[in-house]
Amino acid sequence: MAIELKMPALSPTMEEGTLAKWLVKEGDQIAPGDILAEIETDKATMEFEAIDEGTVGKILIDEGTENVAVGTVIAMLDGEGDEETPSAAPAPAAEMPAGEGKKVGQEPSEAEITKPAKAEPKKDPEIPHGTNMATVTVREALRDGMAEEMRRDERVFVMGEEVAEYQGAYKVTQGLLDEFGPKRVIDTPITEYGFAGIGAGAAMGGLRPIVEFMTFNFAMQAIDHIINSAAKTNYMSGGQMRCPIVFRGPNGAASRVGAQHSQNYGPWYASVPGLIVIAPYDSSDAKGLMKAAIRCEDPVVFLENELVYGRSFELPELDDHVLPIGKARIMREGSDVTIVSYSIGVGLALEAAEELAEEGIDAEVIDLRTLRPLDTATILESLAKTNRLVIAEEGWPTCSIASEVTTVCMEEGFDHLDAPVLRVCNEDVPLPYAANLEKLALIDTPRIVAAVKKVCYAE
Amino acid sequence: MAKPAQKRKTPAKKAPAKKKPSVAKQSAASEEFALHSLQDAHESSPKFDADVDQMLEFYEQMLLIRRFEEKAGQLYGLGLIGGFCHLYIGQEAVAIGLQSALNKEVDSVITGYRDHGHMLAYGIDPNVIMAELTGRQAGISKGKGGSMHMFSTEHKFYGGHGIVGAQVALGGGLALAHQYNEDGGLCLAYFGDGAANQGQVYETFNMAQLWNLPIVFVIENNGYAMGTAVKRSSAETEFHRRGTAFRIPGMDVNGMDVLEVRNAAEVAFKHVRDGKGPVLMELNTYRYRGHSMSDPAKYRTREEVQDVRDHKDPIEAIKKLLMENGKTEADLKAIDKAIRSRVAESADFAESSPEPDPSELYTDVLVEEY
């Protein structure tokens, strides 16, 4: 009885991968545990292991094929005639099997979130007219930003869990160890509180550390050093002692990783005087603001997003692409309503704007980019033009960036408001694991569209 | 006092423990792992061989701290100093003995909130320290830090930290910077017996030894974590053993004798400067006052305090030595008088200096403008 071997999902966010190499050929006898193929995800090269006995039948996907969707049948296995459920599993036992029922169990519930925005964003006025543009993933843009600053300034170094030999848990630091060596790309033990403190102390001692948290969820163990040591020292010392450090890593919900691994800390850090908080969306901002963050004399919390790492955007081909901290960016011009967002929410806001355009509503989309200091001028100017405002935030609603923007509009833009400001956030619950519940909990485009229609009195 | 500040006998060297069978465990790089070697070196000749001038200098420095702290206590009582104010009285020999052995050109120091003494040990102007205590513009942190948050980057003194144990990890970072810059310096990171139970201390021990950082961890064991005696808070009260699990050599030092402290410092600093990695020093000492000015210190008896004052006081000890070496009571009185007048001057300065300008409220939040 023939068994279908399917492209396995090898990480929570993987939707497709490259079939790098077949290690078996048609007609080979295989046993459970034999390695059948090497598969490249956006994070790593993984081995694909057999769990059934049999003979390799037809190979359906050639090696070297890119963008093979998870669940695609890549080969057939002629079994021994047993009637067991056909299946195949990826090498690490902990990974989810790519068997039947995958559509229900494994489809990333935020497939909508991860879908690249169709809308063509407005050009960043910071980038000179006529600059050549390359297409680069956010992941590469972040790495290139770090690497360029490491070449420029000997004091800059990276430390964190798996940043060196493993090449980054999310591959953001890929290649840095090879270029800069172990003195400047330092693998740490899993001790966030300790290494955040060591990083802050090194910054006080004159270095320029980039401290990677595997995700910001783990930075809660280190939040004391981020706030009490890094953010307050300049003030407490009367300007004597600086702490120029970048704390960076993925932030916000990933996919199906449960409540403890899915949280947006933007509002937490943005509430702290003494910190700079940056949360870029696209590749150009990721690189330009990363470089600015590393050069900054103040401590910076740099919030990335795992689901955006693999997305490709235009990146200006400039020798030194540095963007200003504290400036929002108008991603799409519009006249009827303003949608304010940041990080992954920007993609959703741009999608919503396209849908709204089809219904005759012309939305302006603002990417805050920096959460602290907040560029209130850009928000208020847009509000003065559109008179209606919605905030889209992938995070909880209570005491959020959305709450802050709402207050700014109320306090400083009240006379321009034609409708109450509305916020579209995640549901006010810990993020659930079940695919359907997670989907219900997270912000999405239809909710933004609905809120915009409401403030436009279009429903 | 939970543990008497006196010499203990060195534990007998044990035969190496039988290796436990373990899966894929690499054998230790060196079997000749001597956690006691520094202690042995120290105990072979525990007193620093100081000449009279050096002893006189130690005496003056310790007395300055004591008189300064007494004055600070008075000013607190008068309402001129607010908030928390942790005095260093009784512990003077620790800061003076250790810091006198530093290479001030390159070495860095970091401590917790009981930081006035460490500042004075650098010879920093008492005026700017006292003015910080009274919250004045002329204070070393412009009045924005207070008793717990004083810094002098000029002297490579990095504070002045209020979160118990945080300075240990930060000190690890300062040591990393010494190593990174190859400047030959070391970091002296002070913390108390209370902080010694914080998790991040052990995270730092691990990384410091793993990366061979030039750092001296100094536990100032004054017997009480605020009001909790060490035996009520610590499963292992021999704090110098706390680095054993990380293969960090420990030293058990009488922190009430400045010459013993200095001697131990020489041994420890040499080890670190020779590139052999971190050292953990336990300095057994005692604070005469409460944890802070608002602590009535009801958790110990008057007799206990008096006993230490009468028999182990570090200033009286060096005074006695000086007199044995030809100094007269009158010589030493004259020094005391000069110090009292210097401290009174700093108090006048701190009292008469203006408070920070209201506009200072918004300065120094960030370095750059955005």
CSV table of N, CA and C in Angstrom, one decimal, chain A residues 139-265:
chain,number,residue,atom,x,y,z
A,139,ARG,N,14.4,39.8,8.0
A,139,ARG,CA,15.5,39.1,8.7
A,139,ARG,C,16.9,39.5,8.2
A,140,GLU,N,17.1,39.6,6.9
A,140,GLU,CA,18.4,40.0,6.3
A,140,GLU,C,18.7,41.4,6.5
A,141,ALA,N,17.6,42.2,6.5
A,141,ALA,CA,17.8,43.7,6.7
A,141,ALA,C,18.3,44.0,8.1
A,142,LEU,N,17.8,43.2,9.1
A,142,LEU,CA,18.2,43.4,10.4
A,142,LEU,C,19.7,43.0,10.6
A,143,ARG,N,20.0,41.8,10.0
A,143,ARG,CA,21.4,41.3,10.1
A,143,ARG,C,22.3,42.3,9.4
A,144,ASP,N,22.0,42.8,8.2
A,144,ASP,CA,22.8,43.7,7.5
A,144,ASP,C,23.1,45.0,8.3
A,145,GLY,N,22.0,45.4,8.9
A,145,GLY,CA,22.1,46.6,9.7
A,145,GLY,C,23.1,46.4,10.8
A,146,MET,N,23.0,45.3,11.5
A,146,MET,CA,24.0,45.0,12.6
A,146,MET,C,25.4,44.9,12.1
A,147,ALA,N,25.5,44.1,11.0
A,147,ALA,CA,26.9,43.9,10.4
A,147,ALA,C,27.5,45.2,10.0
A,148,GLU,N,26.8,46.0,9.4
A,148,GLU,CA,27.4,47.3,8.9
A,148,GLU,C,27.9,48.1,10.1
A,149,GLU,N,27.1,48.1,11.2
A,149,GLU,CA,27.5,48.9,12.4
A,149,GLU,C,28.7,48.2,13.1
A,150,MET,N,28.7,46.9,13.0
A,150,MET,CA,29.9,46.2,13.6
A,150,MET,C,31.2,46.5,12.8
A,151,ARG,N,31.0,46.7,11.5
A,151,ARG,CA,32.2,47.0,10.7
A,151,ARG,C,32.6,48.4,11.0
A,152,ARG,N,31.7,49.3,11.3
A,152,ARG,CA,31.9,50.7,11.5
A,152,ARG,C,32.5,51.0,12.9
A,153,ASP,N,32.1,50.2,13.9
A,153,ASP,CA,32.4,50.6,15.3
A,153,ASP,C,32.9,49.3,16.0
A,154,GLU,N,34.1,49.3,16.4
A,154,GLU,CA,34.7,48.1,17.1
A,154,GLU,C,34.0,47.8,18.4
A,155,ARG,N,33.4,48.8,19.0
A,155,ARG,CA,32.8,48.6,20.3
A,155,ARG,C,31.5,47.8,20.2
A,156,VAL,N,30.9,47.7,19.0
A,156,VAL,CA,29.6,47.0,18.9
A,156,VAL,C,29.8,45.5,18.9
A,157,PHE,N,29.0,44.8,19.7
A,157,PHE,CA,29.1,43.4,19.8
A,157,PHE,C,27.7,42.8,20.0
A,158,VAL,N,27.5,41.6,19.7
A,158,VAL,CA,26.2,40.9,19.9
A,158,VAL,C,26.3,39.8,20.9
A,159,MET,N,25.3,39.8,21.8
A,159,MET,CA,25.3,38.6,22.7
A,159,MET,C,23.9,38.1,22.9
A,160,GLY,N,23.8,36.8,23.2
A,160,GLY,CA,22.4,36.3,23.4
A,160,GLY,C,22.5,34.8,23.2
A,161,GLU,N,21.3,34.2,23.4
A,161,GLU,CA,21.2,32.7,23.3
A,161,GLU,C,21.3,32.3,21.8
A,162,GLU,N,22.2,31.4,21.5
A,162,GLU,CA,22.2,30.8,20.1
A,162,GLU,C,22.5,31.9,19.0
A,163,VAL,N,23.1,33.0,19.4
A,163,VAL,CA,23.4,34.0,18.3
A,163,VAL,C,24.6,33.7,17.5
A,164,ALA,N,25.5,32.9,18.0
A,164,ALA,CA,26.8,32.6,17.3
A,164,ALA,C,26.8,31.3,16.6
A,165,GLU,N,27.2,30.2,17.3
A,165,GLU,CA,27.4,29.0,16.6
A,165,GLU,C,26.1,28.4,15.9
A,166,TYR,N,25.0,28.6,16.5
A,166,TYR,CA,23.7,28.2,16.0
A,166,TYR,C,23.2,29.1,14.8
A,167,GLN,N,23.9,30.3,14.7
A,167,GLN,CA,23.5,31.3,13.7
A,167,GLN,C,22.2,32.0,14.0
A,168,GLY,N,21.8,32.0,15.2
A,168,GLY,CA,20.5,32.7,15.6
A,168,GLY,C,19.3,31.7,15.6
A,169,ALA,N,18.6,31.7,16.7
A,169,ALA,CA,17.4,30.9,16.8
A,169,ALA,C,16.4,31.2,15.7
A,170,TYR,N,16.4,32.4,15.2
A,170,TYR,CA,15.5,32.8,14.1
A,170,TYR,C,16.4,33.3,13.0
A,171,LYS,N,17.7,32.9,13.0
A,171,LYS,CA,18.6,33.2,11.9
A,171,LYS,C,18.9,34.7,11.6
A,172,VAL,N,18.5,35.5,12.6
A,172,VAL,CA,18.8,36.9,12.4
A,172,VAL,C,20.2,37.3,12.4
A,173,THR,N,21.0,36.5,13.2
A,173,THR,CA,22.4,36.8,13.4
A,173,THR,C,23.3,35.9,12.4
A,174,GLN,N,22.6,35.4,11.4
A,174,GLN,CA,23.3,34.4,10.5
A,174,GLN,C,24.6,35.0,9.9
A,175,GLY,N,25.7,34.3,10.0
A,175,GLY,CA,26.9,34.8,9.4
A,175,GLY,C,27.7,35.7,10.2
A,176,LEU,N,27.2,36.3,11.3
A,176,LEU,CA,27.9,37.3,12.0
A,176,LEU,C,29.2,36.7,12.7
A,177,LEU,N,29.0,35.4,13.2
A,177,LEU,CA,30.2,34.8,13.9
A,177,LEU,C,31.3,34.6,12.9
A,178,ASP,N,31.0,34.2,11.7
A,178,ASP,CA,32.0,34.0,10.7
A,178,ASP,C,32.8,35.3,10.4
A,179,GLU,N,32.1,36.4,10.3
A,179,GLU,CA,32.7,37.6,10.0
A,179,GLU,C,33.4,38.2,11.2
A,180,PHE,N,32.8,38.2,12.3
A,180,PHE,CA,33.3,39.0,13.5
A,180,PHE,C,34.0,38.2,14.6
A,181,GLY,N,33.8,36.9,14.5
A,181,GLY,CA,34.5,36.0,15.5
A,181,GLY,C,33.8,36.0,16.9
A,182,PRO,N,34.2,35.1,17.7
A,182,PRO,CA,33.5,34.8,19.0
A,182,PRO,C,33.7,36.0,20.0
A,183,LYS,N,34.7,36.8,19.9
A,183,LYS,CA,34.8,37.9,20.8
A,183,LYS,C,33.6,38.9,20.6
A,184,ARG,N,33.1,39.0,19.4
A,184,ARG,CA,32.1,40.0,19.2
A,184,ARG,C,30.7,39.4,18.9
A,185,VAL,N,30.6,38.1,18.8
A,185,VAL,CA,29.3,37.4,18.7
A,185,VAL,C,29.3,36.3,19.7
A,186,ILE,N,28.7,36.6,20.9
A,186,ILE,CA,28.9,35.8,22.1
A,186,ILE,C,27.6,35.0,22.4
A,187,ASP,N,27.8,33.7,22.4
A,187,ASP,CA,26.7,32.8,22.9
A,187,ASP,C,26.6,32.9,24.4
A,188,THR,N,25.4,33.1,24.9
A,188,THR,CA,25.3,33.1,26.4
A,188,THR,C,24.5,31.9,26.8
A,189,PRO,N,24.7,31.5,28.1
A,189,PRO,CA,23.8,30.5,28.7
A,189,PRO,C,22.3,31.1,28.7
A,190,ILE,N,21.4,30.2,29.1
A,190,ILE,CA,20.0,30.7,29.1
A,190,ILE,C,19.7,31.3,30.4
A,191,THR,N,20.2,32.6,30.6
A,191,THR,CA,20.1,33.3,31.8
A,191,THR,C,19.9,34.8,31.5
A,192,GLU,N,18.6,35.1,31.1
A,192,GLU,CA,18.3,36.4,30.6
A,192,GLU,C,18.6,37.5,31.6
A,193,TYR,N,18.3,37.3,32.9
A,193,TYR,CA,18.5,38.3,33.9
A,193,TYR,C,20.0,38.7,33.9
A,194,GLY,N,20.8,37.6,34.0
A,194,GLY,CA,22.2,37.8,34.1
A,194,GLY,C,22.8,38.4,32.9
A,195,PHE,N,22.5,38.0,31.7
A,195,PHE,CA,23.2,38.5,30.5
A,195,PHE,C,22.7,39.9,30.1
A,196,ALA,N,21.4,40.2,30.5
A,196,ALA,CA,20.9,41.6,30.3
A,196,ALA,C,21.7,42.5,31.2
A,197,GLY,N,22.0,42.1,32.4
A,197,GLY,CA,22.8,42.9,33.3
A,197,GLY,C,24.2,43.0,32.9
A,198,ILE,N,24.8,42.0,32.4
A,198,ILE,CA,26.2,42.0,31.9
A,198,ILE,C,26.2,43.0,30.6
A,199,GLY,N,25.2,42.9,29.8
A,199,GLY,CA,25.1,43.8,28.7
A,199,GLY,C,25.1,45.2,29.1
A,200,ALA,N,24.2,45.5,30.0
A,200,ALA,CA,24.0,46.9,30.5
A,200,ALA,C,25.3,47.4,31.2
A,201,GLY,N,25.9,46.5,31.9
A,201,GLY,CA,27.2,46.9,32.6
A,201,GLY,C,28.3,47.2,31.5
A,202,ALA,N,28.3,46.4,30.5
A,202,ALA,CA,29.3,46.6,29.4
A,202,ALA,C,29.0,47.9,28.7
A,203,ALA,N,27.8,48.3,28.6
A,203,ALA,CA,27.4,49.6,28.0
A,203,ALA,C,27.9,50.7,28.9
A,204,MET,N,27.7,50.6,30.2
A,204,MET,CA,28.1,51.6,31.1
A,204,MET,C,29.7,51.7,31.1
A,205,GLY,N,30.3,50.6,30.8
A,205,GLY,CA,31.8,50.5,30.7
A,205,GLY,C,32.3,51.0,29.4
A,206,GLY,N,31.5,51.4,28.5
A,206,GLY,CA,31.9,52.0,27.2
A,206,GLY,C,31.8,51.2,26.0
A,207,LEU,N,31.2,50.0,26.1
A,207,LEU,CA,30.9,49.2,24.8
A,207,LEU,C,29.5,49.5,24.3
A,208,ARG,N,29.2,48.9,23.1
A,208,ARG,CA,28.0,49.1,22.5
A,208,ARG,C,27.3,47.8,22.2
A,209,PRO,N,26.7,47.2,23.3
A,209,PRO,CA,26.2,45.8,23.2
A,209,PRO,C,24.8,45.8,22.4
A,210,ILE,N,24.7,44.8,21.7
A,210,ILE,CA,23.3,44.4,21.1
A,210,ILE,C,23.0,43.1,21.9
A,211,VAL,N,22.0,43.2,22.7
A,211,VAL,CA,21.6,42.0,23.5
A,211,VAL,C,20.3,41.4,22.8
A,212,GLU,N,20.5,40.2,22.3
A,212,GLU,CA,19.3,39.5,21.6
A,212,GLU,C,18.6,38.7,22.7
A,213,PHE,N,17.3,38.9,22.7
A,213,PHE,CA,16.5,38.0,23.5
A,213,PHE,C,15.8,37.0,22.4
A,214,MET,N,15.8,35.7,22.7
A,214,MET,CA,15.3,34.8,21.7
A,214,MET,C,13.9,35.2,21.4
A,215,THR,N,13.1,35.6,22.4
A,215,THR,CA,11.9,36.4,22.2
A,215,THR,C,11.7,37.3,23.4
A,216,PHE,N,11.0,38.3,23.2
A,216,PHE,CA,10.8,39.3,24.3
A,216,PHE,C,10.0,38.7,25.5
A,217,ASN,N,9.4,37.6,25.2
A,217,ASN,CA,8.7,36.9,26.3
A,217,ASN,C,9.7,36.6,27.4
A,218,PHE,N,10.9,36.2,27.0
A,218,PHE,CA,11.9,35.8,28.0
A,218,PHE,C,12.6,37.0,28.6
A,219,ALA,N,12.4,38.1,28.0
A,219,ALA,CA,13.0,39.4,28.5
A,219,ALA,C,12.3,39.8,29.8
A,220,MET,N,11.2,39.2,30.1
A,220,MET,CA,10.5,39.6,31.4
A,220,MET,C,11.4,39.2,32.6
A,221,GLN,N,12.3,38.2,32.4
A,221,GLN,CA,13.2,37.8,33.4
A,221,GLN,C,14.3,38.9,33.6
A,222,ALA,N,14.4,39.7,32.5
A,222,ALA,CA,15.5,40.7,32.5
A,222,ALA,C,15.0,42.1,32.6
A,223,ILE,N,13.7,42.2,32.7
A,223,ILE,CA,13.1,43.6,32.6
A,223,ILE,C,13.6,44.5,33.7
A,224,ASP,N,14.1,44.0,34.8
A,224,ASP,CA,14.7,44.8,35.9
A,224,ASP,C,15.9,45.6,35.3
A,225,HIS,N,16.8,44.9,34.6
A,225,HIS,CA,18.0,45.6,34.0
A,225,HIS,C,17.6,46.5,32.9
A,226,ILE,N,16.6,46.2,32.1
A,226,ILE,CA,16.2,47.1,31.0
A,226,ILE,C,15.6,48.4,31.6
A,227,ILE,N,14.9,48.3,32.7
A,227,ILE,CA,14.2,49.5,33.3
A,227,ILE,C,15.1,50.1,34.3
A,228,ASN,N,15.4,49.3,35.4
A,228,ASN,CA,16.1,49.9,36.5
A,228,ASN,C,17.6,50.2,36.2
A,229,SER,N,18.2,49.4,35.4
A,229,SER,CA,19.7,49.7,35.2
A,229,SER,C,19.9,50.5,33.9
A,230,ALA,N,19.3,50.1,32.8
A,230,ALA,CA,19.6,50.8,31.6
A,230,ALA,C,18.8,52.1,31.5
A,231,ALA,N,17.5,52.1,31.7
A,231,ALA,CA,16.7,53.3,31.4
A,231,ALA,C,17.0,54.5,32.4
A,232,LYS,N,17.3,54.1,33.7
A,232,LYS,CA,17.3,55.2,34.7
A,232,LYS,C,18.6,55.8,35.0
A,233,THR,N,19.7,55.1,34.6
A,233,THR,CA,21.0,55.5,35.1
A,233,THR,C,21.4,56.9,34.7
A,234,ASN,N,21.2,57.2,33.4
A,234,ASN,CA,21.6,58.5,33.0
A,234,ASN,C,20.9,59.6,33.9
A,235,TYR,N,19.7,59.4,34.2
A,235,TYR,CA,19.0,60.4,35.0
A,235,TYR,C,19.5,60.4,36.4
A,236,MET,N,19.6,59.2,37.0
A,236,MET,CA,20.0,59.1,38.4
A,236,MET,C,21.4,59.7,38.6
A,237,SER,N,22.2,59.6,37.5
A,237,SER,CA,23.6,60.1,37.7
A,237,SER,C,23.8,61.5,37.3
A,238,GLY,N,22.7,62.2,37.0
A,238,GLY,CA,22.8,63.6,36.6
A,238,GLY,C,23.5,63.7,35.2
A,239,GLY,N,23.3,62.7,34.4
A,239,GLY,CA,23.8,62.7,33.0
A,239,GLY,C,25.3,62.2,32.9
A,240,GLN,N,25.8,61.7,34.0
A,240,GLN,CA,27.2,61.2,34.0
A,240,GLN,C,27.4,59.9,33.3
A,241,MET,N,26.4,59.0,33.6
A,241,MET,CA,26.6,57.6,33.2
A,241,MET,C,25.6,57.2,32.2
A,242,ARG,N,26.1,56.9,31.0
A,242,ARG,CA,25.1,56.5,29.9
A,242,ARG,C,25.1,54.9,29.8
A,243,CYS,N,24.0,54.5,29.1
A,243,CYS,CA,23.9,53.1,28.9
A,243,CYS,C,23.4,52.9,27.4
A,244,PRO,N,24.4,53.0,26.5
A,244,PRO,CA,24.0,52.9,25.0
A,244,PRO,C,23.9,51.4,24.6
A,245,ILE,N,22.8,50.8,24.7
A,245,ILE,CA,22.6,49.4,24.5
A,245,ILE,C,21.4,49.2,23.6
A,246,VAL,N,21.4,48.1,22.8
A,246,VAL,CA,20.1,47.7,22.1
A,246,VAL,C,19.7,46.4,22.6
A,247,PHE,N,18.5,46.3,23.1
A,247,PHE,CA,17.9,45.0,23.5
A,247,PHE,C,16.9,44.7,22.3
A,248,ARG,N,17.2,43.6,21.6
A,248,ARG,CA,16.3,43.3,20.5
A,248,ARG,C,15.9,41.8,20.5
A,249,GLY,N,14.9,41.6,19.7
A,249,GLY,CA,14.4,40.2,19.5
A,249,GLY,C,12.9,40.3,19.0
A,250,PRO,N,12.4,39.1,18.7
A,250,PRO,CA,11.0,39.1,18.3
A,250,PRO,C,10.0,39.3,19.4
A,251,ASN,N,8.9,40.0,19.1
A,251,ASN,CA,7.9,40.4,20.0
A,251,ASN,C,6.6,40.1,19.5
A,252,GLY,N,5.6,40.0,20.3
A,252,GLY,CA,4.2,39.8,19.8
A,252,GLY,C,3.9,38.3,19.6
A,253,ALA,N,2.7,38.1,19.1
A,253,ALA,CA,2.2,36.7,18.8
A,253,ALA,C,3.0,36.1,17.6
A,254,ALA,N,3.4,34.8,17.8
A,254,ALA,CA,4.0,34.1,16.7
A,254,ALA,C,2.8,33.3,16.1
A,255,SER,N,2.9,31.9,16.2
A,255,SER,CA,1.8,31.1,15.7
A,255,SER,C,1.7,29.9,16.5
A,256,ARG,N,0.5,29.8,17.2
A,256,ARG,CA,0.2,28.5,17.9
A,256,ARG,C,1.2,28.2,19.0
A,257,VAL,N,1.9,29.2,19.6
A,257,VAL,CA,2.8,28.9,20.6
A,257,VAL,C,2.3,29.1,22.0
A,258,GLY,N,1.1,29.5,22.2
A,258,GLY,CA,0.5,29.5,23.5
A,258,GLY,C,0.7,30.9,24.2
A,259,ALA,N,0.1,31.0,25.3
A,259,ALA,CA,0.0,32.3,26.0
A,259,ALA,C,1.3,32.8,26.5
A,260,GLN,N,2.2,31.9,27.0
A,260,GLN,CA,3.5,32.5,27.5
A,260,GLN,C,4.5,32.9,26.4
A,261,HIS,N,4.3,32.5,25.2
A,261,HIS,CA,5.2,32.8,24.1
A,261,HIS,C,4.5,33.8,23.2
A,262,SER,N,3.4,34.5,23.5
A,262,SER,CA,2.7,35.3,22.6
A,262,SER,C,2.3,36.6,23.2
A,263,GLN,N,3.1,37.6,23.2
A,263,GLN,CA,2.7,38.8,23.9
A,263,GLN,C,3.5,40.0,23.3
A,264,ASN,N,2.8,41.1,23.2
A,264,ASN,CA,3.4,42.3,22.7
A,264,ASN,C,3.8,43.2,23.9
A,265,TYR,N,5.1,43.4,24.0
A,265,TYR,CA,5.6,44.2,25.1
A,265,TYR,C,5.7,45.7,24.8
